[in-house]
GROMACS .gro file of C-alpha atoms in nm:
model
   58
    1TYR     CA    1  -3.060  -3.231   1.176
    2PRO     CA    2  -2.747  -3.023   1.123
    3LYS     CA    3  -2.447  -3.199   0.973
    4GLN     CA    4  -2.194  -3.056   1.217
    5LYS     CA    5  -2.205  -3.153   1.587
    6ILE     CA    6  -2.094  -2.888   1.835
    7GLU     CA    7  -2.017  -2.936   2.203
    8VAL     CA    8  -1.965  -2.580   2.322
    9ILE     CA    9  -2.222  -2.559   2.601
   10LYS     CA   10  -2.131  -2.829   2.852
   11GLU     CA   11  -2.378  -2.718   3.123
   12ASP     CA   12  -2.679  -2.787   2.900
   13PRO     CA   13  -2.579  -2.991   2.591
   14LYS     CA   14  -2.931  -2.961   2.444
   15ASP     CA   15  -2.859  -2.593   2.377
   16ASN     CA   16  -2.585  -2.680   2.129
   17ILE     CA   17  -2.841  -2.762   1.859
   18PHE     CA   18  -2.924  -2.391   1.834
   19LEU     CA   19  -2.561  -2.317   1.752
   20GLU     CA   20  -2.553  -2.606   1.505
   21CYS     CA   21  -2.866  -2.485   1.326
   22ALA     CA   22  -2.749  -2.124   1.319
   23LEU     CA   23  -2.419  -2.229   1.160
   24GLU     CA   24  -2.593  -2.454   0.908
   25GLY     CA   25  -2.836  -2.176   0.819
   26SER     CA   26  -2.565  -1.908   0.794
   27CYS     CA   27  -2.749  -1.697   1.051
   28ASP     CA   28  -2.631  -1.358   1.169
   29PHE     CA   29  -2.816  -1.374   1.503
   30ILE     CA   30  -2.960  -1.612   1.759
   31VAL     CA   31  -3.239  -1.442   1.952
   32THR     CA   32  -3.294  -1.615   2.285
   33GLY     CA   33  -3.368  -1.586   2.654
   34ASP     CA   34  -3.148  -1.884   2.736
   35ASN     CA   35  -2.869  -1.787   2.977
   36HIS     CA   36  -2.626  -2.053   2.855
   37LEU     CA   37  -2.644  -1.918   2.501
   38LEU     CA   38  -2.646  -1.554   2.609
   39GLN     CA   39  -2.325  -1.604   2.808
   40LEU     CA   40  -2.143  -1.677   2.482
   41LYS     CA   41  -2.249  -1.337   2.337
   42GLU     CA   42  -2.114  -1.449   1.999
   43TYR     CA   43  -2.020  -1.776   1.832
   44LYS     CA   44  -1.831  -1.786   1.501
   45ASN     CA   45  -1.958  -1.439   1.401
   46ILE     CA   46  -2.317  -1.521   1.506
   47LYS     CA   47  -2.433  -1.267   1.761
   48ILE     CA   48  -2.641  -1.406   2.048
   49VAL     CA   49  -2.886  -1.152   2.188
   50LYS     CA   50  -3.209  -1.111   2.384
   51ALA     CA   51  -3.526  -1.013   2.197
   52GLU     CA   52  -3.519  -0.661   2.344
   53GLU     CA   53  -3.170  -0.605   2.207
   54PHE     CA   54  -3.257  -0.750   1.867
   55VAL     CA   55  -3.550  -0.510   1.828
   56THR     CA   56  -3.314  -0.214   1.870
   57ILE     CA   57  -3.081  -0.359   1.606
   58LEU     CA   58  -3.363  -0.379   1.350
   0.00000   0.00000   0.00000
């Protein structure tokens, strides 16, 4: 489990673990279909995108 707890997504707190893991892993992107995460668009320099968008970035 990640060391840092985040409570950014109040509507669905279970989604916060994806942000926690991305921060812990120094990720550049979170690729998801989850609307709660996608609404953020970016979190602490981590871009949050759909798979279709990520493919165009590659």
